[in-house]
Coordinates of C-alpha atoms in Angstrom, one line a residue:
M1 CA 31.5 2.4 30.7
S2 CA 27.7 2.2 30.9
K3 CA 27.4 5.5 29.1
I4 CA 29.6 4.3 26.3
L5 CA 27.5 1.1 26.1
N6 CA 24.3 3.0 25.9
I7 CA 25.7 5.3 23.2
H8 CA 26.7 2.2 21.2
I9 CA 23.3 0.6 21.6
S10 CA 21.5 3.7 20.6
S11 CA 23.7 4.2 17.5
C12 CA 23.0 0.5 16.5
Q13 CA 19.3 1.1 16.9
S14 CA 19.3 4.3 14.9
S15 CA 21.3 2.6 12.1
T16 CA 18.8 -0.3 12.1
G17 CA 16.0 2.1 11.9
C18 CA 17.6 3.9 8.9
F19 CA 18.2 0.5 7.2
E20 CA 14.6 -0.5 7.6
C21 CA 13.5 2.9 6.3
C22 CA 15.7 2.5 3.3
I23 CA 14.4 -0.9 2.6
K24 CA 10.8 0.4 2.8
C25 CA 11.6 3.3 0.5
L26 CA 13.3 0.9 -2.0
G27 CA 10.3 -1.4 -1.8
G28 CA 8.0 1.5 -2.6
I29 CA 9.6 2.1 -6.1
P30 CA 7.6 0.7 -9.0
Y31 CA 10.5 -0.9 -10.8
A32 CA 8.4 -2.1 -13.7
S33 CA 7.2 1.4 -14.4
L34 CA 10.7 2.7 -13.9
I35 CA 12.2 0.4 -16.5
A36 CA 9.5 1.3 -18.9
T37 CA 10.0 5.0 -18.3
I38 CA 13.8 4.7 -18.9
L39 CA 13.2 2.8 -22.1
L40 CA 10.6 5.3 -23.2
Y41 CA 12.9 8.3 -22.5
A42 CA 15.8 6.6 -24.3
G43 CA 13.7 5.8 -27.3
V44 CA 12.1 9.2 -27.6
A45 CA 15.5 10.9 -27.1
L46 CA 17.1 8.8 -29.8
F47 CA 14.2 9.3 -32.2
C48 CA 13.9 13.1 -31.6
G49 CA 17.6 13.9 -31.5
C50 CA 18.8 11.7 -34.3
G51 CA 15.7 12.4 -36.4
H52 CA 16.1 16.2 -36.1
E53 CA 19.8 16.0 -37.1
A54 CA 19.0 13.6 -39.9
L55 CA 16.4 16.0 -41.3
S56 CA 18.9 18.9 -41.1
G57 CA 21.4 16.7 -43.0
T58 CA 18.8 15.9 -45.6
V59 CA 18.2 19.6 -46.2
N60 CA 22.0 20.1 -46.7
I61 CA 22.2 17.1 -49.1
L62 CA 19.3 18.3 -51.2
Q63 CA 20.6 21.9 -51.4
T64 CA 24.2 21.0 -52.0
Y65 CA 24.2 18.0 -54.3
F66 CA 20.7 17.9 -55.8
E67 CA 20.8 21.8 -56.3
M68 CA 17.3 22.2 -54.9
A69 CA 16.2 25.6 -53.5
R70 CA 13.3 26.7 -51.2
T71 CA 10.2 27.8 -53.0
A72 CA 9.2 31.4 -52.3
G73 CA 5.8 32.0 -50.8
D74 CA 3.5 29.6 -49.1
T75 CA 4.1 26.7 -51.4
L76 CA 4.3 23.3 -49.7
D77 CA 7.6 21.9 -50.8
V78 CA 9.9 19.3 -49.3
F79 CA 11.7 21.9 -47.2
T80 CA 8.5 23.1 -45.7
M81 CA 7.5 19.5 -44.9
I82 CA 10.9 18.9 -43.2
D83 CA 10.3 22.0 -41.1
I84 CA 6.9 20.7 -40.1
F85 CA 8.5 17.3 -39.1
K86 CA 11.0 19.2 -36.9
Y87 CA 8.1 20.9 -35.0
V88 CA 6.3 17.6 -34.7
I89 CA 9.5 16.2 -33.1
Y90 CA 9.6 19.0 -30.6
G91 CA 6.0 18.3 -29.7
I92 CA 6.7 14.5 -29.3
A93 CA 9.7 15.2 -27.0
A94 CA 7.7 17.5 -24.7
A95 CA 4.5 15.4 -24.7
F96 CA 6.1 12.1 -23.9
F97 CA 8.4 13.6 -21.2
V98 CA 5.2 14.7 -19.4
Y99 CA 3.4 11.4 -20.2
G100 CA 6.3 9.4 -18.7
I101 CA 6.1 11.4 -15.5
L102 CA 2.4 10.8 -15.3
L103 CA 2.8 7.1 -15.7
M104 CA 5.5 7.0 -13.0
V105 CA 3.2 8.8 -10.6
E106 CA 0.4 6.3 -11.4
G107 CA 2.8 3.5 -10.8
F108 CA 3.8 4.8 -7.4
F109 CA 0.3 5.2 -6.3
T110 CA -0.7 1.7 -7.3
T111 CA 2.3 0.0 -5.8
G112 CA 1.5 -2.2 -2.8
A113 CA 4.5 -0.9 -0.9
I114 CA 3.0 2.6 -0.8
K115 CA 0.2 1.2 1.2
D116 CA 2.7 -0.1 3.8
L117 CA 4.4 3.2 3.9
Y118 CA 1.5 5.6 4.2
G119 CA -1.2 3.3 5.7
D120 CA -4.4 2.0 4.3
F121 CA -5.9 4.0 1.4
K122 CA -9.3 3.9 -0.2
I123 CA -9.7 2.8 -3.8
T124 CA -12.2 5.2 -5.3
T125 CA -14.1 5.0 -8.5
C126 CA -12.1 7.9 -9.8
G127 CA -8.9 5.9 -9.2
R128 CA -10.2 3.0 -11.2
C129 CA -11.3 5.3 -14.0
V130 CA -7.8 6.9 -14.1
S131 CA -6.2 3.5 -14.5
A132 CA -8.6 2.5 -17.3
W133 CA -8.0 5.8 -19.0
F134 CA -4.2 5.3 -18.9
I135 CA -4.6 1.8 -20.4
M136 CA -6.6 3.1 -23.3
L137 CA -4.3 6.1 -23.9
T138 CA -1.2 4.0 -23.7
Y139 CA -2.7 1.6 -26.3
L140 CA -3.4 4.5 -28.6
F141 CA 0.1 5.8 -28.2
M142 CA 1.5 2.3 -29.0
L143 CA -0.5 2.3 -32.3
A144 CA 0.8 5.8 -33.0
W145 CA 4.4 4.8 -32.4
L146 CA 3.9 1.8 -34.7
G147 CA 2.9 4.3 -37.4
V148 CA 5.9 6.5 -36.6
T149 CA 8.2 3.4 -36.8
A150 CA 6.8 2.5 -40.2
F151 CA 7.1 6.1 -41.4
T152 CA 10.7 6.4 -40.2
S153 CA 11.6 3.3 -42.2
L154 CA 10.9 5.2 -45.5
P155 CA 13.9 7.6 -45.3
V156 CA 16.1 4.6 -44.2
Y157 CA 15.0 2.8 -47.4
M158 CA 15.7 5.9 -49.5
Y159 CA 19.2 6.4 -48.1
F160 CA 19.9 2.7 -48.4
N161 CA 19.2 2.9 -52.1
L162 CA 21.5 5.9 -52.4
W163 CA 24.2 4.2 -50.4
T164 CA 23.9 1.1 -52.5
I165 CA 24.3 3.2 -55.7
C166 CA 27.5 4.7 -54.3
R167 CA 28.8 1.3 -53.4
N168 CA 28.0 -0.2 -56.8
T169 CA 29.7 2.7 -58.5
T170 CA 33.0 1.9 -56.7
L171 CA 32.7 -1.8 -57.4
V172 CA 31.6 -1.6 -61.1
E173 CA 33.7 0.6 -63.3
G174 CA 31.9 2.5 -66.0
A175 CA 28.4 2.0 -64.5
N176 CA 26.0 4.8 -65.2
L177 CA 23.4 4.7 -62.4
C178 CA 20.9 7.5 -61.7
L179 CA 18.7 8.5 -58.7
D180 CA 15.6 10.4 -59.5
L181 CA 13.8 12.1 -56.6
R182 CA 10.5 11.9 -58.4
Q183 CA 10.3 8.2 -57.8
F184 CA 10.2 8.9 -54.0
G185 CA 7.6 11.7 -54.3
I186 CA 10.1 14.3 -53.0
V187 CA 9.5 16.5 -56.0
T188 CA 6.6 16.8 -58.5
I189 CA 6.5 14.9 -61.8
G190 CA 7.2 18.1 -63.7
E191 CA 10.5 18.7 -61.9
E192 CA 13.5 16.7 -62.9
K193 CA 15.8 16.4 -60.0
K194 CA 18.1 13.6 -61.0
I195 CA 21.7 12.8 -60.1
C196 CA 23.8 10.2 -62.0
T197 CA 27.1 8.5 -61.2
V198 CA 28.9 10.3 -64.0
S199 CA 28.2 13.8 -62.5
E200 CA 30.7 15.5 -60.2
N201 CA 28.0 16.2 -57.6
F202 CA 27.4 12.5 -57.2
M203 CA 31.0 11.7 -56.7
R204 CA 31.4 14.5 -54.1
M205 CA 28.3 13.2 -52.3
C206 CA 29.5 9.6 -52.1
E207 CA 32.9 10.7 -50.9
S208 CA 31.5 13.0 -48.2
T209 CA 30.8 11.9 -44.6
E210 CA 27.5 13.8 -44.6
L211 CA 25.7 11.1 -46.5
N212 CA 27.0 8.3 -44.3
M213 CA 26.2 10.2 -41.2
T214 CA 22.6 11.1 -42.2
F215 CA 21.9 7.5 -43.2
H216 CA 23.1 6.2 -39.8
L217 CA 21.2 8.9 -38.0
F218 CA 18.0 7.7 -39.6
I219 CA 18.8 4.1 -38.6
V220 CA 19.3 5.2 -35.0
A221 CA 16.0 7.2 -35.1
L222 CA 14.3 4.1 -36.4
A223 CA 15.8 2.1 -33.5
G224 CA 14.6 4.8 -31.0
A225 CA 11.0 4.5 -32.4
G226 CA 11.1 0.8 -32.0
A227 CA 12.3 1.2 -28.4
A228 CA 9.4 3.5 -27.8
V229 CA 7.0 0.8 -29.1
I230 CA 8.6 -1.7 -26.7
A231 CA 8.2 0.8 -23.9
M232 CA 4.5 1.3 -24.7
V233 CA 4.0 -2.5 -24.7
H234 CA 5.8 -2.7 -21.3
Y235 CA 3.6 0.1 -20.0
L236 CA 0.5 -1.8 -21.1
M237 CA 1.6 -4.9 -19.1
V238 CA 2.4 -2.7 -16.1
L239 CA -0.9 -0.8 -16.3
S240 CA -2.9 -4.1 -16.7
A241 CA -1.3 -5.5 -13.6
N242 CA -2.0 -2.3 -11.7
W243 CA -5.6 -2.5 -12.9
A244 CA -5.9 -6.0 -11.6
Y245 CA -4.4 -4.9 -8.3
V246 CA -6.8 -2.0 -8.0
K247 CA -9.7 -4.3 -8.8
D248 CA -8.6 -6.8 -6.1
A249 CA -8.0 -4.0 -3.6
C250 CA -11.5 -2.7 -4.2
R251 CA -13.0 -6.1 -3.6
M252 CA -11.0 -6.5 -0.5
Q253 CA -12.1 -3.0 0.7
K254 CA -15.7 -4.0 0.3
Y255 CA -15.1 -7.2 2.2
E256 CA -13.4 -5.3 5.0
D257 CA -16.3 -2.8 5.2
I258 CA -18.9 -5.6 5.3
K259 CA -16.8 -7.5 7.9
S260 CA -16.4 -4.4 10.1
K261 CA -20.2 -3.7 9.9
E262 CA -21.0 -7.3 11.0
E263 CA -18.5 -7.1 13.8
Q264 CA -20.0 -3.8 14.9
E265 CA -23.5 -5.3 14.8
L266 CA -22.4 -8.3 16.9
H267 CA -20.8 -6.0 19.3
D268 CA -24.0 -3.9 19.7
I269 CA -26.1 -7.0 20.1
H270 CA -23.7 -8.4 22.8
S271 CA -23.6 -5.1 24.7
T272 CA -27.4 -4.8 24.5
R273 CA -27.9 -8.3 25.9
S274 CA -25.3 -7.6 28.7
K275 CA -27.3 -4.5 29.6
E276 CA -30.6 -6.5 29.7
R277 CA -29.0 -9.1 31.9
L278 CA -27.6 -6.5 34.3
N279 CA -31.0 -4.8 34.5
A280 CA -32.8 -8.1 35.2
Y281 CA -30.3 -9.0 37.9
T282 CA -30.7 -5.6 39.6

């Protein structure tokens, strides 16, 4: 009976130890940085994935309904620009995947619970410089994402005009509306790439699901860019709070060092006086 009781007590103690360990591990997670990272990854995934597919759909629409063809040679036409945008999307996806990991690591090392898990740590000048560098870099990335959001709104505006023309054609019978790509800067002034409502290509384009799908993909890509902007703002708040924590920890560290030195000096003085009294007594 005593053996059974001892086993039960030891199992309870082990379960309590595991519970406390889990609580400490959960307390060591930087939840603010985690939320910002999830939002950043979601925004970048939506922007890159939907933006890439929307650009591919744009190429098909231009080639099928506007009867545009790729220019031979090294001429910079709209298709070459679309290919460049696709490579930029690949770079954005890779760069911000790495940057999100770096910000998560920085959040872990500046969380107060990590100090409880691994003991006291020293705040170095390098650590403060790294935090300041992340704040500056995140601010620049926030401005860059604002520019990307503004740039992504342009194809949304173009496709909205095209979608409106298709809708007005079905509502108003006999309306002859035209869309000229020169007014959007897609082709040069000398090229006339215009499609009107009376043409067969226009009717096939409006009836196809490709136009509607590409339009909504650009809208989702715009929403993803906006989510990335919000994530950058969230990161700025988190990094600023971490900077304040590091600064306070540095001051506390200096205070503890001065206090320990004073206590050591008092201890030395007390031990010296005790030795002097002992020598005088003997």
